[in-house]
Coordinates of N, CA, C and O and ligand atoms in Angstrom, one line a residue:
M1 N 140.3 41.8 -47.8 CA 139.2 41.6 -46.8 C 138.9 40.2 -46.7 O 138.8 39.5 -47.7
G2 N 138.8 39.7 -45.5 CA 138.4 38.3 -45.3 C 137.6 38.1 -44.0 O 137.4 39.0 -43.3
P3 N 137.2 36.8 -43.8 CA 136.3 36.6 -42.6 C 137.1 36.5 -41.3 O 136.6 36.4 -40.3
N4 N 138.5 36.5 -41.4 CA 139.3 36.3 -40.2 C 139.2 37.6 -39.3 O 139.1 38.7 -39.8
P5 N 139.2 37.3 -38.0 CA 139.3 38.5 -37.1 C 140.6 39.3 -37.4 O 141.6 38.7 -37.6
H6 N 140.5 40.6 -37.4 CA 141.7 41.4 -37.6 C 141.4 42.8 -37.1 O 140.3 43.2 -36.8
T7 N 142.5 43.6 -37.0 CA 142.4 45.0 -36.9 C 142.8 45.6 -38.3 O 143.6 44.9 -39.0
D8 N 142.3 46.8 -38.6 CA 142.7 47.3 -39.9 C 144.1 48.0 -39.8 O 144.4 48.6 -38.8
L9 N 144.8 47.9 -40.9 CA 146.1 48.4 -41.0 C 146.2 50.0 -41.0 O 147.1 50.6 -40.4
A10 N 145.2 50.6 -41.5 CA 145.2 52.0 -41.8 C 144.9 52.8 -40.5 O 145.0 52.2 -39.4
G11 N 144.7 54.1 -40.6 CA 144.4 54.9 -39.5 C 142.9 54.8 -39.1 O 142.6 54.4 -37.9
L12 N 142.1 55.1 -40.0 CA 140.6 55.1 -39.8 C 140.0 54.3 -40.9 O 140.4 54.5 -42.1
T13 N 139.0 53.5 -40.6 CA 138.2 52.9 -41.7 C 136.8 53.4 -41.6 O 136.2 53.5 -40.5
I14 N 136.2 53.9 -42.7 CA 134.8 54.3 -42.8 C 134.1 53.3 -43.6 O 134.4 53.0 -44.7
L15 N 133.1 52.7 -42.9 CA 132.3 51.6 -43.6 C 130.9 52.2 -43.9 O 130.2 52.7 -43.0
S16 N 130.5 52.0 -45.1 CA 129.1 52.3 -45.5 C 128.4 51.0 -45.6 O 128.7 50.2 -46.5
Q17 N 127.4 50.8 -44.8 CA 126.6 49.5 -44.8 C 125.5 49.7 -45.8 O 124.4 50.1 -45.3
L18 N 125.7 49.5 -47.0 CA 124.8 49.9 -48.1 C 123.3 49.4 -47.9 O 122.4 50.2 -48.1
N19 N 123.2 48.1 -47.6 CA 121.8 47.7 -47.5 C 121.4 47.3 -46.1 O 120.4 46.6 -45.9
E20 N 122.2 47.8 -45.1 CA 121.8 47.7 -43.7 C 121.5 46.2 -43.2 O 120.7 46.0 -42.4
V21 N 122.3 45.3 -43.8 CA 122.2 43.9 -43.3 C 123.3 43.7 -42.3 O 124.5 44.0 -42.6
E22 N 122.9 43.1 -41.2 CA 123.9 42.9 -40.1 C 125.0 41.9 -40.5 O 124.7 41.0 -41.3
G23 N 126.2 42.0 -40.1 CA 127.2 41.0 -40.4 C 128.6 41.4 -39.9 O 129.5 40.6 -40.1
L24 N 128.7 42.5 -39.3 CA 130.0 42.9 -38.8 C 130.0 42.7 -37.2 O 129.1 43.2 -36.6
H25 N 131.0 42.0 -36.7 CA 131.2 41.9 -35.3 C 132.4 42.6 -34.8 O 133.4 42.6 -35.5
I26 N 132.4 43.2 -33.6 CA 133.6 43.7 -33.0 C 133.9 43.0 -31.7 O 132.9 42.6 -31.1
K27 N 135.1 43.0 -31.3 CA 135.5 42.4 -30.0 C 135.6 43.4 -29.0 O 136.3 44.4 -29.1
K28 N 134.8 43.3 -27.9 CA 134.8 44.2 -26.8 C 134.9 43.4 -25.5 O 134.0 42.5 -25.3
D29 N 135.9 43.7 -24.7 CA 136.0 43.0 -23.4 C 136.0 41.5 -23.6 O 135.3 40.7 -22.9
G30 N 136.6 41.0 -24.7 CA 136.8 39.6 -24.9 C 135.6 38.9 -25.6 O 135.6 37.7 -25.8
A31 N 134.5 39.7 -25.8 CA 133.3 39.1 -26.4 C 133.0 39.7 -27.8 O 133.3 40.9 -28.0
W32 N 132.5 38.9 -28.7 CA 132.1 39.4 -30.0 C 130.8 40.0 -30.0 O 129.8 39.4 -29.5
I33 N 130.6 41.2 -30.5 CA 129.4 41.9 -30.4 C 128.9 42.3 -31.8 O 129.7 42.9 -32.6
P34 N 127.7 42.0 -32.2 CA 127.2 42.3 -33.6 C 127.0 43.8 -33.7 O 126.5 44.4 -32.7
I35 N 127.3 44.4 -34.8 CA 127.1 45.8 -35.0 C 125.8 46.0 -35.8 O 125.7 45.4 -36.9
T36 N 124.9 46.7 -35.3 CA 123.6 46.9 -36.0 C 123.8 48.2 -36.9 O 124.0 49.3 -36.4
P37 N 123.7 48.0 -38.2 CA 123.8 49.1 -39.1 C 122.7 50.1 -38.9 O 121.5 49.7 -38.8
L38 N 123.0 51.4 -38.8 CA 122.0 52.4 -38.6 C 121.7 53.1 -39.9 O 122.7 53.3 -40.7
P39 N 120.5 53.5 -40.2 CA 120.2 54.2 -41.5 C 121.0 55.5 -41.6 O 121.1 56.2 -40.6
N40 N 121.5 55.8 -42.7 CA 122.2 57.1 -43.0 C 123.4 57.3 -42.0 O 123.7 58.4 -41.6
A41 N 124.1 56.2 -41.6 CA 125.2 56.4 -40.7 C 126.4 55.5 -41.2 O 126.2 54.5 -41.8
F42 N 127.6 56.0 -40.9 CA 128.7 55.2 -41.2 C 129.2 54.5 -39.9 O 128.9 54.9 -38.8
V43 N 129.9 53.4 -40.2 CA 130.6 52.7 -39.0 C 132.1 53.1 -39.2 O 132.7 53.0 -40.2
I44 N 132.6 53.7 -38.1 CA 134.0 54.2 -38.1 C 134.9 53.2 -37.2 O 134.6 53.1 -36.0
N45 N 135.9 52.6 -37.8 CA 136.8 51.8 -37.0 C 138.1 52.4 -36.9 O 138.7 52.9 -37.9
V46 N 138.7 52.4 -35.7 CA 140.1 52.8 -35.5 C 141.0 51.7 -35.9 O 140.8 50.5 -35.6
G47 N 142.0 52.0 -36.6 CA 143.0 51.0 -37.1 C 144.4 51.2 -36.5 O 144.6 52.0 -35.6
D48 N 145.3 50.3 -36.9 CA 146.6 50.2 -36.3 C 147.4 51.6 -36.3 O 148.0 51.9 -35.3
M49 N 147.3 52.3 -37.4 CA 148.1 53.5 -37.5 C 147.7 54.6 -36.5 O 148.5 55.3 -36.0
L50 N 146.4 54.7 -36.3 CA 145.9 55.6 -35.3 C 146.2 55.2 -33.9 O 146.5 56.1 -33.1
E51 N 146.3 53.9 -33.7 CA 146.7 53.4 -32.4 C 148.2 53.8 -32.1 O 148.5 54.2 -31.0
I52 N 149.0 53.7 -33.2 CA 150.4 54.1 -33.0 C 150.5 55.6 -32.8 O 151.1 56.1 -31.8
V53 N 149.8 56.4 -33.6 CA 150.0 57.9 -33.5 C 149.4 58.4 -32.2 O 150.0 59.3 -31.6
T54 N 148.4 57.7 -31.6 CA 147.8 58.2 -30.3 C 148.5 57.5 -29.2 O 148.1 57.7 -28.0
N55 N 149.6 56.7 -29.4 CA 150.3 56.0 -28.4 C 149.4 55.2 -27.5 O 149.5 55.2 -26.3
E56 N 148.5 54.4 -28.2 CA 147.6 53.5 -27.6 C 146.4 54.2 -26.9 O 145.6 53.5 -26.2
I57 N 146.3 55.5 -27.0 CA 145.1 56.1 -26.3 C 143.8 55.7 -27.1 O 142.8 55.3 -26.5
Y58 N 143.9 55.6 -28.4 CA 142.9 55.0 -29.2 C 143.4 53.6 -29.6 O 144.5 53.5 -30.1
K59 N 142.6 52.6 -29.3 CA 143.0 51.2 -29.7 C 142.3 50.8 -30.9 O 141.1 51.0 -31.1
G60 N 143.1 50.1 -31.8 CA 142.5 49.5 -33.0 C 141.4 48.5 -32.6 O 141.7 47.7 -31.7
V61 N 140.3 48.5 -33.3 CA 139.2 47.6 -32.9 C 139.3 46.3 -33.7 O 139.5 46.3 -34.9
E62 N 139.3 45.2 -32.9 CA 139.3 43.9 -33.6 C 137.9 43.6 -34.1 O 136.9 43.8 -33.4
H63 N 137.8 43.1 -35.3 CA 136.5 42.9 -35.9 C 136.6 41.8 -36.9 O 137.6 41.3 -37.3
R64 N 135.4 41.3 -37.3 CA 135.3 40.2 -38.3 C 133.9 40.3 -39.0 O 132.9 40.5 -38.4
P65 N 134.0 40.2 -40.3 CA 132.7 40.1 -41.0 C 132.2 38.7 -40.9 O 133.0 37.7 -41.0
V66 N 130.9 38.5 -40.6 CA 130.3 37.2 -40.5 C 129.3 37.0 -41.6 O 128.5 37.9 -41.9
L67 N 129.4 35.9 -42.3 CA 128.6 35.6 -43.4 C 127.1 35.4 -43.0 O 126.8 34.7 -42.1
N68 N 126.2 36.1 -43.7 CA 124.8 35.9 -43.5 C 124.3 35.0 -44.5 O 124.3 35.3 -45.7
P69 N 123.9 33.7 -44.2 CA 123.5 32.8 -45.2 C 122.2 33.1 -46.0 O 121.9 32.6 -47.0
N70 N 121.4 34.0 -45.4 CA 120.1 34.3 -45.9 C 120.0 35.6 -46.8 O 119.2 35.7 -47.7
K71 N 120.9 36.5 -46.4 CA 120.7 37.8 -47.0 C 122.1 38.3 -47.6 O 123.1 38.2 -46.9
E72 N 122.0 38.9 -48.8 CA 123.2 39.5 -49.3 C 123.5 40.8 -48.5 O 122.6 41.5 -48.1
R73 N 124.8 41.0 -48.2 CA 125.2 42.2 -47.4 C 126.2 43.0 -48.2 O 127.2 42.4 -48.8
L74 N 126.0 44.3 -48.3 CA 126.9 45.2 -49.1 C 127.5 46.2 -48.1 O 126.8 46.9 -47.4
S75 N 128.8 46.1 -48.1 CA 129.6 47.1 -47.2 C 130.7 47.6 -48.0 O 131.5 46.9 -48.6
I76 N 130.9 48.9 -48.0 CA 132.0 49.6 -48.7 C 132.9 50.1 -47.7 O 132.5 50.9 -46.8
A77 N 134.2 49.7 -47.8 CA 135.2 50.2 -46.8 C 136.1 51.3 -47.5 O 136.6 51.1 -48.6
T78 N 136.3 52.4 -46.8 CA 137.3 53.4 -47.2 C 138.4 53.5 -46.1 O 138.0 53.7 -44.9
F79 N 139.6 53.3 -46.5 CA 140.7 53.3 -45.5 C 141.4 54.7 -45.6 O 141.9 55.0 -46.7
F80 N 141.6 55.3 -44.4 CA 142.4 56.6 -44.4 C 143.7 56.3 -43.7 O 143.8 55.8 -42.6
K81 N 144.8 56.7 -44.4 CA 146.1 56.5 -43.8 C 147.0 57.6 -44.2 O 146.7 58.3 -45.2
P82 N 148.1 57.9 -43.4 CA 149.0 58.9 -43.8 C 149.7 58.6 -45.1 O 149.8 57.4 -45.5
K83 N 150.4 59.6 -45.7 CA 151.1 59.4 -46.9 C 152.3 58.4 -46.7 O 152.8 58.3 -45.6
R84 N 152.7 57.7 -47.7 CA 153.7 56.6 -47.6 C 155.0 57.1 -47.0 O 155.7 56.4 -46.4
D85 N 155.4 58.4 -47.3 CA 156.7 58.8 -46.9 C 156.7 59.5 -45.5 O 157.7 60.0 -45.0
Y86 N 155.5 59.5 -44.9 CA 155.4 60.1 -43.5 C 156.0 59.2 -42.5 O 155.9 58.0 -42.6
Y87 N 156.6 59.8 -41.5 CA 157.2 59.0 -40.4 C 156.1 58.6 -39.5 O 155.3 59.4 -39.1
L88 N 156.0 57.3 -39.2 CA 155.0 56.8 -38.3 C 155.5 56.6 -36.9 O 156.3 55.7 -36.6
S89 N 154.9 57.4 -36.0 CA 155.4 57.2 -34.6 C 154.3 57.9 -33.7 O 153.5 58.7 -34.1
P90 N 154.3 57.6 -32.4 CA 153.4 58.2 -31.5 C 153.7 59.8 -31.5 O 154.8 60.2 -31.5
A91 N 152.6 60.6 -31.5 CA 152.7 62.0 -31.4 C 153.5 62.4 -30.1 O 153.1 61.9 -29.0
S92 N 154.5 63.3 -30.2 CA 155.3 63.6 -29.0 C 154.4 64.2 -27.9 O 154.7 64.0 -26.8
S93 N 153.3 64.9 -28.3 CA 152.5 65.5 -27.3 C 151.7 64.5 -26.5 O 151.1 64.8 -25.5
L94 N 151.6 63.3 -27.0 CA 150.9 62.2 -26.3 C 151.8 61.3 -25.5 O 151.3 60.3 -24.9
I95 N 153.1 61.6 -25.5 CA 154.0 60.8 -24.7 C 154.3 61.6 -23.4 O 154.7 62.7 -23.4
T96 N 153.9 60.9 -22.3 CA 154.0 61.6 -21.0 C 154.5 60.6 -20.0 O 154.6 59.4 -20.3
P97 N 154.9 61.0 -18.8 CA 155.4 60.0 -17.8 C 154.3 59.0 -17.5 O 154.6 57.8 -17.2
Q98 N 153.0 59.4 -17.5 CA 151.9 58.5 -17.3 C 151.7 57.5 -18.5 O 151.2 56.4 -18.3
N99 N 152.0 58.0 -19.7 CA 151.8 57.2 -20.9 C 153.1 57.2 -21.7 O 153.2 57.9 -22.8
P100 N 154.1 56.5 -21.2 CA 155.4 56.5 -21.9 C 155.3 55.9 -23.3 O 154.3 55.2 -23.6
V101 N 156.3 56.1 -24.2 CA 156.2 55.6 -25.6 C 155.9 54.1 -25.6 O 156.6 53.4 -24.8
K102 N 154.9 53.7 -26.4 CA 154.5 52.3 -26.4 C 155.0 51.5 -27.6 O 154.8 50.3 -27.6
F103 N 155.7 52.2 -28.5 CA 156.0 51.5 -29.8 C 157.5 51.6 -30.1 O 158.1 52.7 -29.8
K104 N 158.1 50.6 -30.7 CA 159.4 50.6 -31.2 C 159.5 51.6 -32.4 O 158.5 52.0 -32.9
Q105 N 160.7 52.0 -32.8 CA 160.9 52.8 -34.0 C 160.3 52.0 -35.2 O 160.7 50.9 -35.4
I106 N 159.5 52.7 -35.9 CA 158.8 52.0 -37.0 C 159.3 52.4 -38.4 O 159.4 51.6 -39.3
G107 N 159.7 53.7 -38.5 CA 160.1 54.2 -39.8 C 158.9 54.9 -40.5 O 158.0 55.4 -39.8
T108 N 158.9 54.8 -41.8 CA 157.8 55.5 -42.6 C 156.6 54.6 -42.7 O 156.6 53.4 -42.4
V109 N 155.5 55.2 -43.2 CA 154.3 54.4 -43.5 C 154.6 53.3 -44.5 O 154.2 52.2 -44.3
A110 N 155.5 53.6 -45.4 CA 155.9 52.5 -46.4 C 156.6 51.4 -45.7 O 156.4 50.2 -46.0
D111 N 157.5 51.7 -44.8 CA 158.2 50.7 -44.0 C 157.2 49.8 -43.2 O 157.3 48.6 -43.1
Y112 N 156.1 50.5 -42.7 CA 155.1 49.8 -41.9 C 154.4 48.8 -42.8 O 154.1 47.6 -42.4
F113 N 154.0 49.3 -44.0 CA 153.3 48.4 -44.9 C 154.2 47.2 -45.3 O 153.7 46.0 -45.3
K114 N 155.4 47.4 -45.5 CA 156.3 46.3 -45.9 C 156.4 45.3 -44.8 O 156.3 44.1 -45.1
G115 N 156.6 45.8 -43.6 CA 156.7 44.8 -42.5 C 155.4 44.1 -42.3 O 155.4 42.9 -42.0
Y116 N 154.3 44.8 -42.4 CA 153.0 44.2 -42.2 C 152.7 43.1 -43.2 O 152.3 42.0 -42.8
F117 N 153.0 43.3 -44.4 CA 152.6 42.3 -45.4 C 153.6 41.1 -45.4 O 153.2 40.0 -45.6
S118 N 154.8 41.3 -45.0 CA 155.7 40.2 -44.9 C 155.4 39.4 -43.6 O 155.5 38.2 -43.6
H119 N 154.9 40.1 -42.6 CA 154.6 39.5 -41.3 C 153.3 38.7 -41.4 O 153.2 37.7 -40.7
Q120 N 152.4 39.1 -42.3 CA 151.1 38.4 -42.3 C 151.2 37.0 -42.6 O 150.4 36.2 -42.2
L121 N 152.3 36.6 -43.3 CA 152.6 35.2 -43.7 C 152.8 34.4 -42.4 O 152.5 33.2 -42.4
L122 N 153.2 35.0 -41.3 CA 153.4 34.3 -40.1 C 152.1 34.2 -39.3 O 152.1 33.5 -38.3
G123 N 151.1 34.9 -39.7 CA 149.7 34.8 -39.1 C 149.7 35.4 -37.7 O 148.8 35.0 -36.9
K124 N 150.5 36.4 -37.4 CA 150.4 37.1 -36.1 C 150.2 38.5 -36.4 O 150.5 39.0 -37.4
S125 N 149.8 39.2 -35.3 CA 149.6 40.7 -35.4 C 151.0 41.4 -35.5 O 151.8 41.3 -34.6
Y126 N 151.1 42.1 -36.6 CA 152.4 42.9 -36.8 C 152.5 44.0 -35.7 O 153.5 44.3 -35.2
L127 N 151.3 44.7 -35.5 CA 151.3 45.8 -34.5 C 151.9 45.3 -33.2 O 152.6 46.0 -32.5
D128 N 151.4 44.1 -32.8 CA 151.9 43.6 -31.5 C 153.4 43.4 -31.4 O 154.0 43.5 -30.4
T129 N 154.0 43.1 -32.5 CA 155.5 42.9 -32.5 C 156.2 44.3 -32.4 O 157.4 44.3 -32.2
M130 N 155.5 45.4 -32.7 CA 156.0 46.7 -32.6 C 155.9 47.3 -31.2 O 156.4 48.4 -31.0
R131 N 155.2 46.6 -30.3 CA 155.0 47.2 -29.0 C 156.2 47.1 -28.1 O 156.9 46.1 -28.3
L132 N 156.5 48.1 -27.3 CA 157.6 48.0 -26.4 C 157.1 47.3 -25.1 O 156.0 47.6 -24.6
N133 N 158.0 46.5 -24.5 CA 157.7 46.0 -23.1 C 156.4 45.2 -23.0 O 155.9 45.2 -21.9
T134 N 155.9 44.7 -24.0 CA 154.7 43.8 -23.9 C 155.0 42.6 -24.7 O 155.6 42.6 -25.8
K135 N 154.4 41.5 -24.2 CA 154.5 40.3 -25.0 C 153.5 40.3 -26.1 O 152.5 41.0 -26.1
D136 N 153.7 39.5 -27.2 CA 152.7 39.4 -28.3 C 151.4 39.0 -27.7 O 151.3 38.1 -26.9
K137 N 150.3 39.8 -28.1 CA 149.0 39.4 -27.6 C 148.6 38.1 -28.3 O 148.8 37.9 -29.5
E138 N 147.9 37.3 -27.6 CA 147.3 36.1 -28.2 C 145.9 36.5 -28.6 O 145.2 37.1 -27.9
N139 N 145.5 36.1 -29.8 CA 144.2 36.4 -30.3 C 143.3 35.2 -30.3 O 143.7 34.1 -30.6
Ligands
AKG1 O1 132.5 43.7 -43.8 C1 132.8 44.8 -43.3 O2 131.9 45.7 -43.2 C2 134.2 45.1 -42.9 C3 135.2 44.6 -43.8 C4 136.6 44.7 -43.2 O3 136.8 44.3 -42.1 C5 137.7 45.2 -44.0 O4 137.5 45.5 -45.2 O5 138.8 45.4 -43.4
FE2_2 FE1 138.6 45.2 -41.4

């Protein structure tokens, strides 16, 4: 976890904002928006793997934690992802003439992890390199 803007690698992230101090921003329509923690509520973020499985119907949310200089902030993240040996690809039921397949062949979840962590060294989005017919997104 770091302060850099990113999307999460897993399918879904469940965040528990333990002391309800603001500090998470998400990017929406090109603008950073602060998320106000609500009492007794989780923050749920869509990650890269759910974007792949839904063939981009659900988009991974870009977000960044912002340091609050005055208040300590406690956030616990739980990441949900498929098992490592599962094949990672868009669900066939979500591939239609209107929404043709959006991703290259990826392989297993373990293959995706391997590619992701070696690609991180290049400082670019690994998910964007897996898209078909689209240029790498600039962040
Ligand atoms: O600070 C947070 O609540 C989110 C942390 C985060 O983005 C992550 O762990 O991937
Ligand atoms: Fe994150």
